[in-house]
Short mmCIF file of C-alpha atoms in Angstrom, two decimals:
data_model
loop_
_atom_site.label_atom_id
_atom_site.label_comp_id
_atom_site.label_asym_id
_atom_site.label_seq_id
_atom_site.Cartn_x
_atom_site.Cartn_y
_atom_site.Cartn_z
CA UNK K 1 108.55 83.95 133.31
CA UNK K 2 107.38 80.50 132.19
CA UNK K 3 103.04 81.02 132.20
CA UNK K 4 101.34 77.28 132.85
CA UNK K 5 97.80 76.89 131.95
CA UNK K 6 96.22 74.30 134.21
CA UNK K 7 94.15 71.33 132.26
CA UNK K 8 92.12 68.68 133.34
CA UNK K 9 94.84 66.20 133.67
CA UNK K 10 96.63 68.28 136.58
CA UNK K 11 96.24 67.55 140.64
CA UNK K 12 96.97 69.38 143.19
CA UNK K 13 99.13 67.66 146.48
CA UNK K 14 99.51 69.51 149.82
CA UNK K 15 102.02 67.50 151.88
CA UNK K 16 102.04 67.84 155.70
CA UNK K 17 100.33 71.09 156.79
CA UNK K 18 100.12 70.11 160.06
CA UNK K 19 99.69 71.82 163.40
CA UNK K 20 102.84 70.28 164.44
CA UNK K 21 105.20 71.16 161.72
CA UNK K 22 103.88 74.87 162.61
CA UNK K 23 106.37 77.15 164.03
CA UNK K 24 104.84 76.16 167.93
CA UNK K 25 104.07 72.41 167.15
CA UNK K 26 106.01 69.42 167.52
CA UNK K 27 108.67 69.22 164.74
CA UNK K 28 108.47 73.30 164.00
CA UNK K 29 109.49 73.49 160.43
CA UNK K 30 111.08 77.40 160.38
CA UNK K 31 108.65 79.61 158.56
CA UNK K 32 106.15 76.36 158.07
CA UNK K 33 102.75 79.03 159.16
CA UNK K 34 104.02 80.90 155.97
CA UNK K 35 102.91 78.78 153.53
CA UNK K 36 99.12 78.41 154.53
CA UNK K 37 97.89 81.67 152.75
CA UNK K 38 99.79 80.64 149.40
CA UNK K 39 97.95 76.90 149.47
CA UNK K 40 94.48 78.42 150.18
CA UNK K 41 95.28 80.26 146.97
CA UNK K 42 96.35 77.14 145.15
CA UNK K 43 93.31 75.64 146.93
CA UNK K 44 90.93 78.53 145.35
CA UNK K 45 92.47 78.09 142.12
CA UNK K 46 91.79 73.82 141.56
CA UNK K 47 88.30 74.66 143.27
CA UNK K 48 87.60 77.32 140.48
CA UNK K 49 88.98 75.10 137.62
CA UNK K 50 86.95 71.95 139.08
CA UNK K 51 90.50 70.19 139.54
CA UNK K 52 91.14 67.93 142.21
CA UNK K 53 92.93 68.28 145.60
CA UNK K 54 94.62 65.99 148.09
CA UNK K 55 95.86 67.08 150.88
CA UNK K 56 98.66 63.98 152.72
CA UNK K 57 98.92 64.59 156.49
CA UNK K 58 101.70 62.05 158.74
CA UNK K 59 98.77 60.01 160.82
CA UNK K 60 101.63 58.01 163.23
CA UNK K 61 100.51 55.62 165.91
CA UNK K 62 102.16 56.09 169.39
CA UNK K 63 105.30 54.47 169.05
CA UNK K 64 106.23 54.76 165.23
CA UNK K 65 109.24 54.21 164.45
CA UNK K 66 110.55 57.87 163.33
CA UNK K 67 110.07 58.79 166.53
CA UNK K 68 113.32 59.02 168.35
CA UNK K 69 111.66 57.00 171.31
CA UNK K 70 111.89 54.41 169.20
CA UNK K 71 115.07 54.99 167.69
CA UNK K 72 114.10 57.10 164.72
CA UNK K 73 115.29 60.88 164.13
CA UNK K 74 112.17 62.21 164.77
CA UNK K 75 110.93 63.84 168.05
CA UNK K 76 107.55 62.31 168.96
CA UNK K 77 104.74 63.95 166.09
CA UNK K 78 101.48 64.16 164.42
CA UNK K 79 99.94 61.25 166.63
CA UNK K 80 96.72 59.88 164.81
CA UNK K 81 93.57 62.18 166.39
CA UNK K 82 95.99 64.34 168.40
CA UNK K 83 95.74 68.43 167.80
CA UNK K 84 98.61 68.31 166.30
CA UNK K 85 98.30 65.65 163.51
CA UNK K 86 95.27 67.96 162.73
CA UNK K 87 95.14 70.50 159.52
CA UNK K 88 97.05 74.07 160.36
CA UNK K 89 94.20 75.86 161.15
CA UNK K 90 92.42 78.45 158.41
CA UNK K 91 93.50 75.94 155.90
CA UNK K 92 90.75 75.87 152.92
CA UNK K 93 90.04 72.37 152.53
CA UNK K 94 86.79 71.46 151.71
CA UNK K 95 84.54 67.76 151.92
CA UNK K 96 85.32 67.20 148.57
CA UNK K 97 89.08 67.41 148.73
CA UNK K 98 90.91 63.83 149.44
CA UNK K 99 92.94 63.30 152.57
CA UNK K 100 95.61 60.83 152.11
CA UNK K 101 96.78 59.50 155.36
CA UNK K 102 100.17 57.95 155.64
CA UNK K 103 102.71 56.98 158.12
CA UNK K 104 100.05 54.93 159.86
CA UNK K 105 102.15 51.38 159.83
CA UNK K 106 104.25 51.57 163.10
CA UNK K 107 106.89 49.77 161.29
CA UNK K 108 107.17 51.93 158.39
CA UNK K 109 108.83 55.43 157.68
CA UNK K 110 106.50 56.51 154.56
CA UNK K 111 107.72 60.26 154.25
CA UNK K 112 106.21 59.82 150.78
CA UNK K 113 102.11 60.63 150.07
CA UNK K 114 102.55 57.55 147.87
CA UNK K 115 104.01 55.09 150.39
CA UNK K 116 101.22 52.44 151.30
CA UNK K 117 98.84 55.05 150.45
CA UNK K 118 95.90 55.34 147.53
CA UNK K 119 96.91 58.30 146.05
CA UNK K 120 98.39 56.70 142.39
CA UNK K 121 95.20 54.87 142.64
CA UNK K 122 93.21 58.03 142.90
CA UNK K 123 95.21 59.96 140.62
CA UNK K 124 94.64 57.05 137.97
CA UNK K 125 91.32 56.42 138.24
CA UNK K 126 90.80 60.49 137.72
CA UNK K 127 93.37 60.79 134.79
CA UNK K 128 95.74 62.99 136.11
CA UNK K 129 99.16 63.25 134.33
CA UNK K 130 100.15 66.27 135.73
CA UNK K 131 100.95 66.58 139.65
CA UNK K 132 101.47 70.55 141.58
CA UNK K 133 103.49 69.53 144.60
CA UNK K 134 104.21 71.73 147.45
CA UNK K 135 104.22 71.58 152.07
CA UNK K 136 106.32 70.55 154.67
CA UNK K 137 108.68 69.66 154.79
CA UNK K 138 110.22 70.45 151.69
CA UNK K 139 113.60 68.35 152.47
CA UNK K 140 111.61 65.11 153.55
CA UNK K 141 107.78 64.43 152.73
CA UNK K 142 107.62 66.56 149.63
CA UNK K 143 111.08 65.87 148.56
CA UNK K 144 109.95 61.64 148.83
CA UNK K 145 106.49 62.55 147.36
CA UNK K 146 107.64 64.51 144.39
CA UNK K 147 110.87 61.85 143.46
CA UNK K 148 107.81 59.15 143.66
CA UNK K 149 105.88 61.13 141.65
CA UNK K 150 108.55 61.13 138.90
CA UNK K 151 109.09 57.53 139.20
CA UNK K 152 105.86 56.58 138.50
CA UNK K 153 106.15 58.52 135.38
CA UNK K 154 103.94 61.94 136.44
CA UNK K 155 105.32 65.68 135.42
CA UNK K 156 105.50 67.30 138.39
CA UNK K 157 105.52 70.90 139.61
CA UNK K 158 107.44 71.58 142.47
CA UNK K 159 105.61 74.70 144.68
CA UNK K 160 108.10 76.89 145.84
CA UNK K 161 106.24 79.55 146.77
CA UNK K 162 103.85 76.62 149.10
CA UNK K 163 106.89 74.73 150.70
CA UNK K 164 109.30 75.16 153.35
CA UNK K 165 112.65 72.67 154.54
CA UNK K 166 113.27 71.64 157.85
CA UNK K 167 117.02 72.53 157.30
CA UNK K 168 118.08 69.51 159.70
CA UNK K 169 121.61 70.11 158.02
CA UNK K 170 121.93 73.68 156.34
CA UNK K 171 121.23 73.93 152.82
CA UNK K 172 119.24 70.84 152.71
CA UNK K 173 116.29 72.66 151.41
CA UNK K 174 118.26 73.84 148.75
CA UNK K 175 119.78 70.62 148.05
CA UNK K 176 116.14 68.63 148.01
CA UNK K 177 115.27 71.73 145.66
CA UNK K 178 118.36 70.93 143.01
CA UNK K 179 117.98 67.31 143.20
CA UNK K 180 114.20 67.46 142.55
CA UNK K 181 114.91 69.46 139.22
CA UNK K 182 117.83 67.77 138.48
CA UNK K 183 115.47 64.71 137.80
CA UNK K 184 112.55 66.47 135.63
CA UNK K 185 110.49 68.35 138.32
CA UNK K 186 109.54 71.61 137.18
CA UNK K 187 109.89 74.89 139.94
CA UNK K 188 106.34 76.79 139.97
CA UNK K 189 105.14 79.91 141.76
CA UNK K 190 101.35 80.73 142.08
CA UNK K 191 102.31 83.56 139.88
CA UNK K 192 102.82 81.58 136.85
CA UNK K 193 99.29 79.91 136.57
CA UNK K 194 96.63 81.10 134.32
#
């Protein structure tokens, strides 16, 4: 088993773990409560190396247009200062971790933590090189945030151990999963990190 040694150009980025892509919230992705445990351990981890941590959460106005009110293929979800745009709860963030809002434009998708966000800026102005990538859903937000990630020229580990699909269509998490390392990303376990 591959052993990574985390350095001061690496980052970690929680996408989405939010009370309503929990098994009871509003867009339950299956198994979603799973994953908090294993990112409090990633959490731990950066916090004990002094390496940053950004968390992305969907921060939607009313009437975005993902919702399928509005047309979109989305049932109605993490509403800005709702419950269940909110942090699953016993997740270990701390003040000093960055929350990267997106999703906020009514008018614009932005599965991706880089879409219309600060979060290159941030990761630039920090030196990071090297991005650990793992949430909900693993078939849309992470699946957009990692390929952007790539694009804009980061290595990327993909947390499989921290992420969960949606499944709209079956196999789709294992289909984001190929197509992620079929363009550089690298599959990581907490296991592996030292």
């Amino acid at each position: 088993m591959q052993r990574v040694r985390l350095t001061k150009q690496d980052a970690l980025i929680l996408v989405d773990l939010q009370n309503d892509f929990l098994p009871d919230g509003r867009l339950p992705v299956p198994s979603g409560d799973e994953v908090i445990p294993v990112a409090n351990a990633y959490i731990e981890f950066f916090h004990h190396h002094g390496q940053p941590v950004f968390a992305t959460r969907d921060w939607h106005p009313q009437d975005h247009c993902s919702f399928n009110t509005a047309g979109g293929p989305w049932p109605r979800h993490c509403m800005a200062d709702t419950e269940g745009a909110g942090f699953a709860p016993g997740l270990k963030l701390t003040a000093e971790d960055c929350v990267i809002s997106k999703g906020i434009a009514k008018d614009r998708d932005a599965y991706s933590g880089f879409e219309g966000t600060d979060l290159h800026i941030n990761l630039q102005d920090l030196g990071i090189e090297r991005l650990l990538i793992g949430g909900l859903a693993l078939d849309v937000c992470v699946l957009n945030t990692v390929n952007d990630a790539l694009d804009l020229g980061y290595r990327v580990f993909l947390l499989t151990d921290a992420s969960r699909a949606v499944n709209v269509h079956r196999g789709d998490g294992d289909s984001a999963i190929e197509s992620m390392l079929s363009r550089g990303a690298q599959r990581l376990e907490l296991s592996q990190l030292q």
